[in-house]
Tab-separated table of C-alpha atoms and ligand atoms in Angstrom:
chain	number	residue	atom	x	y	z
A	85	MET	CA	12.539	-0.077	-9.703
A	86	SER	CA	13.205	0.351	-6.027
A	87	HIS	CA	10.452	-0.247	-3.447
A	88	LYS	CA	10.080	2.286	-0.641
A	89	ILE	CA	9.490	0.684	2.737
A	90	VAL	CA	8.446	3.043	5.510
A	91	VAL	CA	9.541	1.716	8.908
A	92	LEU	CA	7.612	2.793	12.010
A	93	PRO	CA	9.457	1.278	14.995
A	94	GLY	CA	7.044	2.859	17.522
A	95	ASP	CA	7.220	2.067	21.232
A	96	GLY	CA	8.315	-0.535	23.769
A	97	VAL	CA	9.770	-3.614	22.090
A	98	GLY	CA	8.710	-2.238	18.669
A	99	PRO	CA	12.181	-0.951	17.677
A	100	GLU	CA	13.883	-4.191	18.840
A	101	VAL	CA	11.664	-6.529	16.809
A	102	VAL	CA	11.360	-4.266	13.762
A	103	ASP	CA	15.126	-4.296	13.496
A	104	GLY	CA	14.913	-8.054	12.877
A	105	ALA	CA	12.232	-7.567	10.234
A	106	VAL	CA	14.349	-4.973	8.401
A	107	GLN	CA	17.404	-7.247	8.489
A	108	ALA	CA	15.323	-10.119	7.107
A	109	LEU	CA	14.061	-7.915	4.278
A	110	VAL	CA	17.574	-6.688	3.435
A	111	VAL	CA	18.973	-10.211	3.251
A	112	ALA	CA	15.990	-11.662	1.356
A	113	ALA	CA	16.030	-8.720	-1.091
A	114	ASP	CA	19.714	-9.231	-1.722
A	115	LYS	CA	19.231	-12.947	-2.334
A	116	PHE	CA	16.263	-12.528	-4.680
A	117	GLY	CA	17.388	-9.382	-6.521
A	118	LEU	CA	14.887	-6.893	-5.111
A	119	ALA	CA	15.787	-3.238	-4.611
A	120	LEU	CA	14.459	-1.818	-1.339
A	121	GLU	CA	14.818	1.608	0.271
A	122	PHE	CA	14.025	2.086	3.950
A	123	ASP	CA	12.831	5.247	5.643
A	124	ALA	CA	12.311	5.175	9.440
A	125	LEU	CA	9.794	7.698	10.783
A	126	PRO	CA	8.350	8.706	14.148
A	127	PHE	CA	5.050	7.115	15.154
A	128	GLY	CA	2.995	6.334	18.258
A	129	GLY	CA	4.169	7.396	21.705
A	130	ALA	CA	7.642	8.179	20.397
A	131	ALA	CA	6.058	10.696	17.994
A	132	ILE	CA	3.910	12.197	20.769
A	133	ASP	CA	7.092	12.882	22.743
A	134	GLU	CA	8.881	14.423	19.772
A	135	TYR	CA	6.081	16.092	17.782
A	136	GLY	CA	3.086	16.222	20.132
A	137	GLU	CA	1.021	13.791	18.034
A	138	PRO	CA	1.146	10.041	17.322
A	139	LEU	CA	0.872	10.347	13.528
A	140	PRO	CA	2.780	13.471	12.450
A	141	PRO	CA	1.831	14.787	8.987
A	142	HIS	CA	5.252	13.978	7.469
A	143	THR	CA	4.935	10.371	8.653
A	144	LEU	CA	1.498	10.068	7.069
A	145	VAL	CA	2.717	11.559	3.763
A	146	ALA	CA	5.629	9.110	3.644
A	147	CYS	CA	3.251	6.199	4.386
A	148	LYS	CA	0.909	7.258	1.584
A	149	ASN	CA	3.817	7.312	-0.882
A	150	ALA	CA	5.353	4.015	0.223
A	151	SER	CA	5.174	0.557	-1.342
A	152	ALA	CA	4.658	-0.916	2.120
A	153	ILE	CA	4.807	0.005	5.799
A	154	LEU	CA	6.512	-2.043	8.490
A	155	LEU	CA	5.378	-1.281	12.039
A	156	GLY	CA	6.687	-2.417	15.427
A	157	ALA	CA	4.158	-1.655	18.153
A	158	VAL	CA	2.555	1.351	19.826
A	159	GLY	CA	1.585	2.317	23.375
A	160	GLY	CA	2.899	2.271	26.918
A	161	PRO	CA	1.903	3.347	30.422
A	162	GLN	CA	3.683	6.705	30.152
A	163	TRP	CA	1.045	7.906	27.661
A	164	ASP	CA	-1.994	6.581	29.561
A	165	GLY	CA	-4.470	9.294	30.443
A	166	GLY	CA	-2.692	11.863	28.283
A	167	GLU	CA	-4.486	14.060	25.768
A	168	GLN	CA	-2.905	12.162	22.888
A	169	ARG	CA	-2.887	8.379	22.755
A	170	PRO	CA	-0.324	6.375	20.721
A	171	GLU	CA	-3.100	3.962	19.619
A	172	ALA	CA	-4.880	6.856	17.894
A	173	GLY	CA	-1.935	7.028	15.477
A	174	LEU	CA	-2.471	3.416	14.461
A	175	LEU	CA	-6.213	3.848	14.024
A	176	GLY	CA	-5.589	7.072	12.089
A	177	LEU	CA	-3.153	5.334	9.769
A	178	ARG	CA	-5.479	2.380	9.104
A	179	SER	CA	-8.295	4.754	8.340
A	180	ALA	CA	-6.299	7.290	6.253
A	181	LEU	CA	-4.934	4.495	4.045
A	182	ASN	CA	-8.292	2.699	3.962
A	183	LEU	CA	-6.735	-0.574	5.141
A	184	PHE	CA	-10.005	-2.408	5.651
A	185	ALA	CA	-8.803	-6.030	5.549
A	186	ASN	CA	-6.601	-7.316	8.355
A	187	LEU	CA	-5.102	-10.773	7.812
A	188	ARG	CA	-3.934	-12.595	10.932
A	189	PRO	CA	-2.740	-16.131	10.219
A	190	VAL	CA	-2.471	-18.539	13.154
A	191	ASN	CA	-0.450	-21.711	12.529
A	192	VAL	CA	1.001	-24.088	15.040
A	193	HIS	CA	4.579	-25.158	14.443
A	194	PRO	CA	4.699	-28.895	15.229
A	195	ALA	CA	7.686	-28.391	17.529
A	196	LEU	CA	5.722	-25.831	19.557
A	197	ALA	CA	2.446	-27.706	20.045
A	198	GLU	CA	3.611	-28.494	23.610
A	199	HIS	CA	3.765	-24.756	24.376
A	200	SER	CA	0.095	-24.214	23.885
A	201	PRO	CA	-1.964	-24.270	27.083
A	202	LEU	CA	-4.213	-26.693	25.179
A	203	ARG	CA	-3.353	-30.336	24.715
A	204	ALA	CA	-0.889	-30.815	21.847
A	205	GLU	CA	-3.192	-33.154	19.913
A	206	ARG	CA	-5.899	-30.483	19.937
A	207	VAL	CA	-3.709	-27.750	18.438
A	208	LYS	CA	-1.412	-29.659	16.132
A	209	ASP	CA	-3.594	-29.239	13.012
A	210	VAL	CA	-4.459	-25.600	13.597
A	211	ASP	CA	-4.183	-23.445	10.487
A	212	ILE	CA	-6.528	-20.473	10.768
A	213	LEU	CA	-6.574	-17.244	8.799
A	214	ILE	CA	-8.460	-14.531	10.644
A	215	LEU	CA	-9.848	-11.829	8.383
A	216	ARG	CA	-10.701	-8.924	10.654
A	217	GLU	CA	-12.579	-5.955	9.174
A	218	LEU	CA	-10.381	-3.037	10.221
A	219	THR	CA	-11.885	0.360	9.438
A	220	GLY	CA	-15.494	0.128	10.620
A	221	GLY	CA	-17.630	-0.781	13.611
A	222	LEU	CA	-17.231	0.491	17.155
A	223	TYR	CA	-13.655	1.607	16.600
A	224	PHE	CA	-14.642	4.334	14.151
A	225	GLY	CA	-18.236	5.195	15.137
A	226	GLN	CA	-19.076	8.433	16.899
A	227	LYS	CA	-17.789	8.599	20.476
A	228	ARG	CA	-19.493	10.733	23.087
A	229	ARG	CA	-19.273	11.537	26.722
A	230	ASP	CA	-22.196	13.405	28.341
A	231	GLY	CA	-21.550	13.776	32.045
A	232	ASP	CA	-21.872	10.276	33.484
A	233	THR	CA	-22.964	8.672	30.225
A	234	ALA	CA	-20.726	7.542	27.371
A	235	SER	CA	-21.439	5.954	23.996
A	236	ASP	CA	-19.583	4.431	21.042
A	237	VAL	CA	-21.631	3.941	17.907
A	238	CYS	CA	-21.284	0.684	15.951
A	239	SER	CA	-22.200	1.034	12.309
A	240	TYR	CA	-21.491	-0.975	9.150
A	241	SER	CA	-22.603	-0.420	5.585
A	242	ARG	CA	-23.321	-3.234	3.156
A	243	ASP	CA	-20.344	-2.149	1.013
A	244	GLU	CA	-17.944	-2.266	3.957
A	245	ILE	CA	-19.072	-5.812	4.700
A	246	ILE	CA	-18.855	-6.922	1.076
A	247	ARG	CA	-15.295	-5.715	0.502
A	248	ALA	CA	-14.013	-7.452	3.635
A	249	ALA	CA	-15.956	-10.637	2.862
A	250	ARG	CA	-14.527	-10.753	-0.672
A	251	VAL	CA	-11.002	-10.854	0.749
A	252	ALA	CA	-12.019	-13.734	3.046
A	253	PHE	CA	-13.684	-15.788	0.288
A	254	THR	CA	-10.790	-15.171	-2.111
A	255	ALA	CA	-8.275	-16.272	0.519
A	256	ALA	CA	-10.364	-19.379	1.268
A	257	ARG	CA	-10.124	-20.419	-2.386
A	258	ARG	CA	-6.352	-20.687	-1.979
A	259	ARG	CA	-6.755	-22.660	1.256
A	260	ARG	CA	-9.315	-25.253	2.387
A	261	ARG	CA	-12.324	-23.406	0.900
A	262	HIS	CA	-14.117	-22.820	4.153
A	263	VAL	CA	-15.217	-19.515	5.721
A	264	THR	CA	-16.696	-19.123	9.199
A	265	SER	CA	-18.368	-15.728	9.540
A	266	ILE	CA	-18.635	-14.666	13.176
A	267	ASP	CA	-21.219	-12.164	14.431
A	268	LYS	CA	-23.782	-11.524	17.162
A	269	ALA	CA	-26.851	-11.615	14.917
A	270	ASN	CA	-29.142	-12.707	17.770
A	271	VAL	CA	-28.693	-9.263	19.361
A	272	LEU	CA	-27.037	-6.671	17.095
A	273	GLU	CA	-28.541	-5.034	14.022
A	274	THR	CA	-25.082	-4.541	12.467
A	275	SER	CA	-24.568	-8.294	12.852
A	276	ARG	CA	-27.891	-9.055	11.172
A	277	LEU	CA	-26.827	-6.915	8.207
A	278	TRP	CA	-23.418	-8.620	8.314
A	279	ARG	CA	-24.900	-12.128	8.166
A	280	GLU	CA	-27.445	-11.262	5.472
A	281	THR	CA	-24.777	-9.555	3.322
A	282	VAL	CA	-22.192	-12.315	3.673
A	283	SER	CA	-24.826	-14.958	2.805
A	284	ALA	CA	-26.003	-13.079	-0.293
A	285	LEU	CA	-22.440	-12.501	-1.518
A	286	HIS	CA	-21.611	-16.148	-0.915
A	287	GLU	CA	-24.604	-17.322	-2.921
A	288	ALA	CA	-23.915	-14.900	-5.764
A	289	ASP	CA	-20.136	-15.191	-6.188
A	290	TYR	CA	-18.528	-17.800	-3.932
A	291	ALA	CA	-20.818	-20.830	-3.855
A	292	ASP	CA	-17.738	-23.057	-4.336
A	293	VAL	CA	-16.553	-22.044	-0.842
A	294	GLU	CA	-18.302	-23.493	2.197
A	295	LEU	CA	-19.792	-20.870	4.524
A	296	ARG	CA	-20.793	-21.292	8.170
A	297	HIS	CA	-22.147	-18.582	10.486
A	298	GLU	CA	-21.382	-18.608	14.206
A	299	LEU	CA	-22.283	-16.364	17.116
A	300	VAL	CA	-19.237	-14.756	18.670
A	301	ASP	CA	-19.774	-16.114	22.184
A	302	SER	CA	-20.001	-19.718	21.090
A	303	ALA	CA	-17.210	-19.197	18.530
A	304	ALA	CA	-14.944	-17.965	21.359
A	305	MET	CA	-15.534	-21.332	23.010
A	306	LYS	CA	-15.210	-23.468	19.881
A	307	LEU	CA	-11.952	-21.788	18.852
A	308	ILE	CA	-10.529	-23.389	22.006
A	309	THR	CA	-12.423	-26.695	22.028
A	310	SER	CA	-12.051	-27.464	18.295
A	311	PRO	CA	-9.629	-24.974	16.698
A	312	GLY	CA	-8.831	-27.444	13.925
A	313	SER	CA	-12.350	-27.030	12.512
A	314	TYR	CA	-11.641	-23.458	11.299
A	315	ASP	CA	-10.067	-22.350	8.030
A	316	VAL	CA	-10.814	-18.677	7.268
A	317	VAL	CA	-12.542	-16.729	10.039
A	318	LEU	CA	-14.310	-13.567	8.857
A	319	THR	CA	-15.435	-11.071	11.449
A	320	GLU	CA	-15.969	-7.415	12.290
A	321	ASN	CA	-13.433	-5.100	13.887
A	322	LEU	CA	-13.907	-5.526	17.652
A	323	PHE	CA	-14.710	-9.250	17.546
A	324	GLY	CA	-11.609	-9.718	15.377
A	325	ASP	CA	-9.441	-7.821	17.834
A	326	ILE	CA	-10.561	-10.045	20.705
A	327	LEU	CA	-10.643	-13.382	18.872
A	328	SER	CA	-7.208	-12.880	17.303
A	329	ASP	CA	-5.584	-12.472	20.726
A	330	GLU	CA	-7.497	-15.557	21.877
A	331	CYS	CA	-6.260	-17.573	18.884
A	332	SER	CA	-2.687	-16.430	19.358
A	333	VAL	CA	-2.360	-18.664	22.433
A	334	LEU	CA	-2.956	-21.676	20.190
A	335	ALA	CA	0.387	-20.983	18.509
A	336	GLY	CA	2.251	-21.081	21.829
A	337	SER	CA	3.127	-17.376	22.074
A	338	ILE	CA	1.620	-14.161	20.760
A	339	GLY	CA	5.203	-13.205	19.864
A	340	LEU	CA	5.136	-15.595	16.897
A	341	LEU	CA	2.356	-14.040	14.856
A	342	GLY	CA	2.479	-11.448	12.101
A	343	SER	CA	-0.270	-9.554	10.324
A	344	ALA	CA	-1.074	-7.653	7.153
A	345	SER	CA	-3.534	-4.774	6.824
A	346	LEU	CA	-4.598	-4.307	3.233
A	347	GLY	CA	-6.808	-1.990	1.219
A	348	SER	CA	-7.689	-1.920	-2.439
A	349	SER	CA	-4.159	-1.144	-3.710
A	350	ALA	CA	-0.875	-2.998	-3.171
A	351	LEU	CA	0.079	-0.714	-0.262
A	352	GLY	CA	-0.158	-2.563	3.030
A	353	LEU	CA	0.768	-2.159	6.689
A	354	TYR	CA	2.601	-5.066	8.324
A	355	GLU	CA	3.015	-5.579	12.046
A	356	PRO	CA	3.359	-8.301	14.646
A	357	ILE	CA	0.056	-8.774	16.454
A	358	HIS	CA	1.662	-8.418	19.879
A	359	GLY	CA	1.729	-5.059	21.612
A	360	SER	CA	4.595	-2.887	22.833
A	361	ALA	CA	5.207	-5.103	25.919
A	362	PRO	CA	6.564	-2.230	28.067
A	363	ASP	CA	7.431	-4.667	30.873
A	364	ILE	CA	10.197	-6.256	28.780
A	365	ALA	CA	11.164	-3.303	26.558
A	366	GLY	CA	14.856	-2.482	26.313
A	367	GLN	CA	15.925	-5.875	27.699
A	368	ASN	CA	16.632	-7.566	24.351
A	369	ILE	CA	14.386	-10.531	25.246
A	370	ALA	CA	11.361	-9.984	22.994
A	371	ASN	CA	10.527	-12.604	20.381
A	372	PRO	CA	11.235	-11.062	16.935
A	373	ILE	CA	9.444	-13.825	15.004
A	374	GLY	CA	6.061	-12.040	14.757
A	375	ALA	CA	7.763	-9.002	13.215
A	376	ILE	CA	9.878	-11.128	10.866
A	377	ALA	CA	6.795	-13.113	9.806
A	378	SER	CA	5.175	-9.745	9.031
A	379	ALA	CA	8.134	-8.921	6.767
A	380	ALA	CA	7.399	-12.132	4.837
A	381	MET	CA	3.767	-11.054	4.473
A	382	LEU	CA	4.988	-7.672	3.180
A	383	LEU	CA	7.012	-9.364	0.457
A	384	ARG	CA	4.071	-11.559	-0.497
A	385	HIS	CA	1.239	-9.028	-0.486
A	386	SER	CA	2.786	-5.647	-1.330
A	387	LEU	CA	5.901	-6.523	-3.364
A	388	ASN	CA	4.620	-9.637	-5.108
A	389	ALA	CA	7.802	-11.486	-4.139
A	390	PRO	CA	6.524	-14.906	-3.016
A	391	LYS	CA	9.920	-16.641	-3.241
A	392	ALA	CA	11.596	-14.113	-0.963
A	393	ALA	CA	8.605	-14.366	1.392
A	394	GLN	CA	8.858	-18.139	1.445
A	395	ALA	CA	12.580	-17.972	2.214
A	396	ILE	CA	11.785	-15.973	5.365
A	397	ASP	CA	8.920	-18.276	6.380
A	398	ASP	CA	11.149	-21.306	5.860
A	399	ALA	CA	13.923	-19.738	7.928
A	400	ILE	CA	11.497	-19.171	10.824
A	401	TYR	CA	10.205	-22.732	10.517
A	402	ASN	CA	13.708	-24.178	10.486
A	403	VAL	CA	15.112	-22.284	13.465
A	404	LEU	CA	12.107	-23.366	15.530
A	405	GLN	CA	12.566	-26.919	14.286
A	406	GLU	CA	16.184	-26.776	15.462
A	407	GLY	CA	15.046	-25.757	18.928
A	408	ALA	CA	15.865	-22.026	18.917
A	409	ARG	CA	13.675	-20.430	21.626
A	410	THR	CA	13.319	-16.971	23.114
A	411	ARG	CA	12.101	-16.526	26.719
A	412	ASP	CA	8.388	-16.508	25.858
A	413	LEU	CA	8.884	-20.087	24.632
A	414	GLY	CA	10.896	-21.181	27.635
A	415	GLY	CA	14.293	-20.622	25.985
A	416	THR	CA	17.289	-18.428	26.671
A	417	LEU	CA	17.961	-16.747	23.319
A	418	SER	CA	17.935	-12.962	23.255
A	419	CYS	CA	16.018	-11.051	20.605
A	420	THR	CA	19.223	-10.285	18.681
A	421	GLN	CA	20.419	-13.900	18.901
A	422	MET	CA	17.131	-15.157	17.478
A	423	ILE	CA	17.352	-12.561	14.685
A	424	ALA	CA	20.902	-13.688	13.864
A	425	LYS	CA	19.800	-17.334	13.610
A	426	ILE	CA	16.933	-16.510	11.267
A	427	ILE	CA	19.134	-14.262	9.114
A	428	ALA	CA	21.729	-17.020	8.774
A	429	HIS	CA	18.996	-19.377	7.537
A	430	ILE	CA	17.671	-16.901	4.984
A	431	ARG	CA	21.212	-16.490	3.625
A	432	GLN	CA	21.654	-20.252	3.102
B	728	IPM	C1	-4.454	-4.667	17.473
B	728	IPM	C2	-4.325	-3.727	18.650
B	728	IPM	C3	-4.951	-2.386	18.256
B	728	IPM	C4	-6.419	-2.613	17.985
B	728	IPM	C5	-4.741	-1.266	19.301
B	728	IPM	C6	-3.276	-1.055	19.623
B	728	IPM	C7	-5.383	0.026	18.858
B	728	IPM	O1	-4.923	-4.272	19.778
B	728	IPM	O2	-3.942	-4.338	16.389
B	728	IPM	O3	-5.046	-5.734	17.646
B	728	IPM	O4	-7.241	-2.622	18.911
B	728	IPM	O5	-6.762	-2.789	16.820
B	729	MG	MG1	-5.566	-6.281	19.542
């Protein structure tokens, strides 16, 4: 059986880094006997230019019928203030496919600990998995503008909290069995429901995992002062968006990190957590590692191919160990040169 991979290169550096992810998948599939078919489709700003909307219907249909979706990045200044926003395509896709669980792992490669703005000894043991709820909260509540007043509604149901929390607890069982649930329960009603629901679920089904609750403001501080004290971080949509960018600096560069957005089937959406970086687009200097790490997550979560996934992760680890560095890490390698090095390692 052949797996259909929909590729959405998107905007800015998206096409440059996604090319590395596709090459990694092709080589890993060849090595481990997987049959993959790729279909590249318009998405984001590029789709607005061509079709007048960021998520054209034929792109959405192909995504729904795929085994997995590989995405570059969306957005750019040329679409700011326009009627259609590239980001709306991404939110529309997450929501249409019901991808409620966003996994954002943050690990520090020992050879890169010096690149973190924090002292190396503080970041060297960092191994955090952020589980960001992805289809609820402020992002998807009603939005209104009445003259000089605007509002965004934040709402969560118990079921939405439970399904995200289950993914976090299950992941913790395969790691260090610790979940930190982050909210703002001293102020927000949605956070009070969040805390109450996570606690009840923990007591009922996951008492073997340790659970700690933290308020988002103090967590933002502790993620910097003692990042090594976190294992799985469970949080709602907006807090997860903000905290995952914060945590990315621990790794040395946001260009290193991949992500998976999952729902209740095997279909998932995989993308680097960095944005479209319009300032460096087209210059062949972006770091492709976040996109290639996302390809490894795709193999693991959607195609159930852990060996092929591990081969890609190992290749990334080894090239960094050997000192390969793109500009964001103070090196001189171009995007395509870094891709070539990783591909050569996967082949070995
Ligand atoms: C992310 C991005 C998106 C988000 C944007 C592009 C809509 O920042 O995936 O973290 O806010 O979720
Ligand atoms: Mg973000």
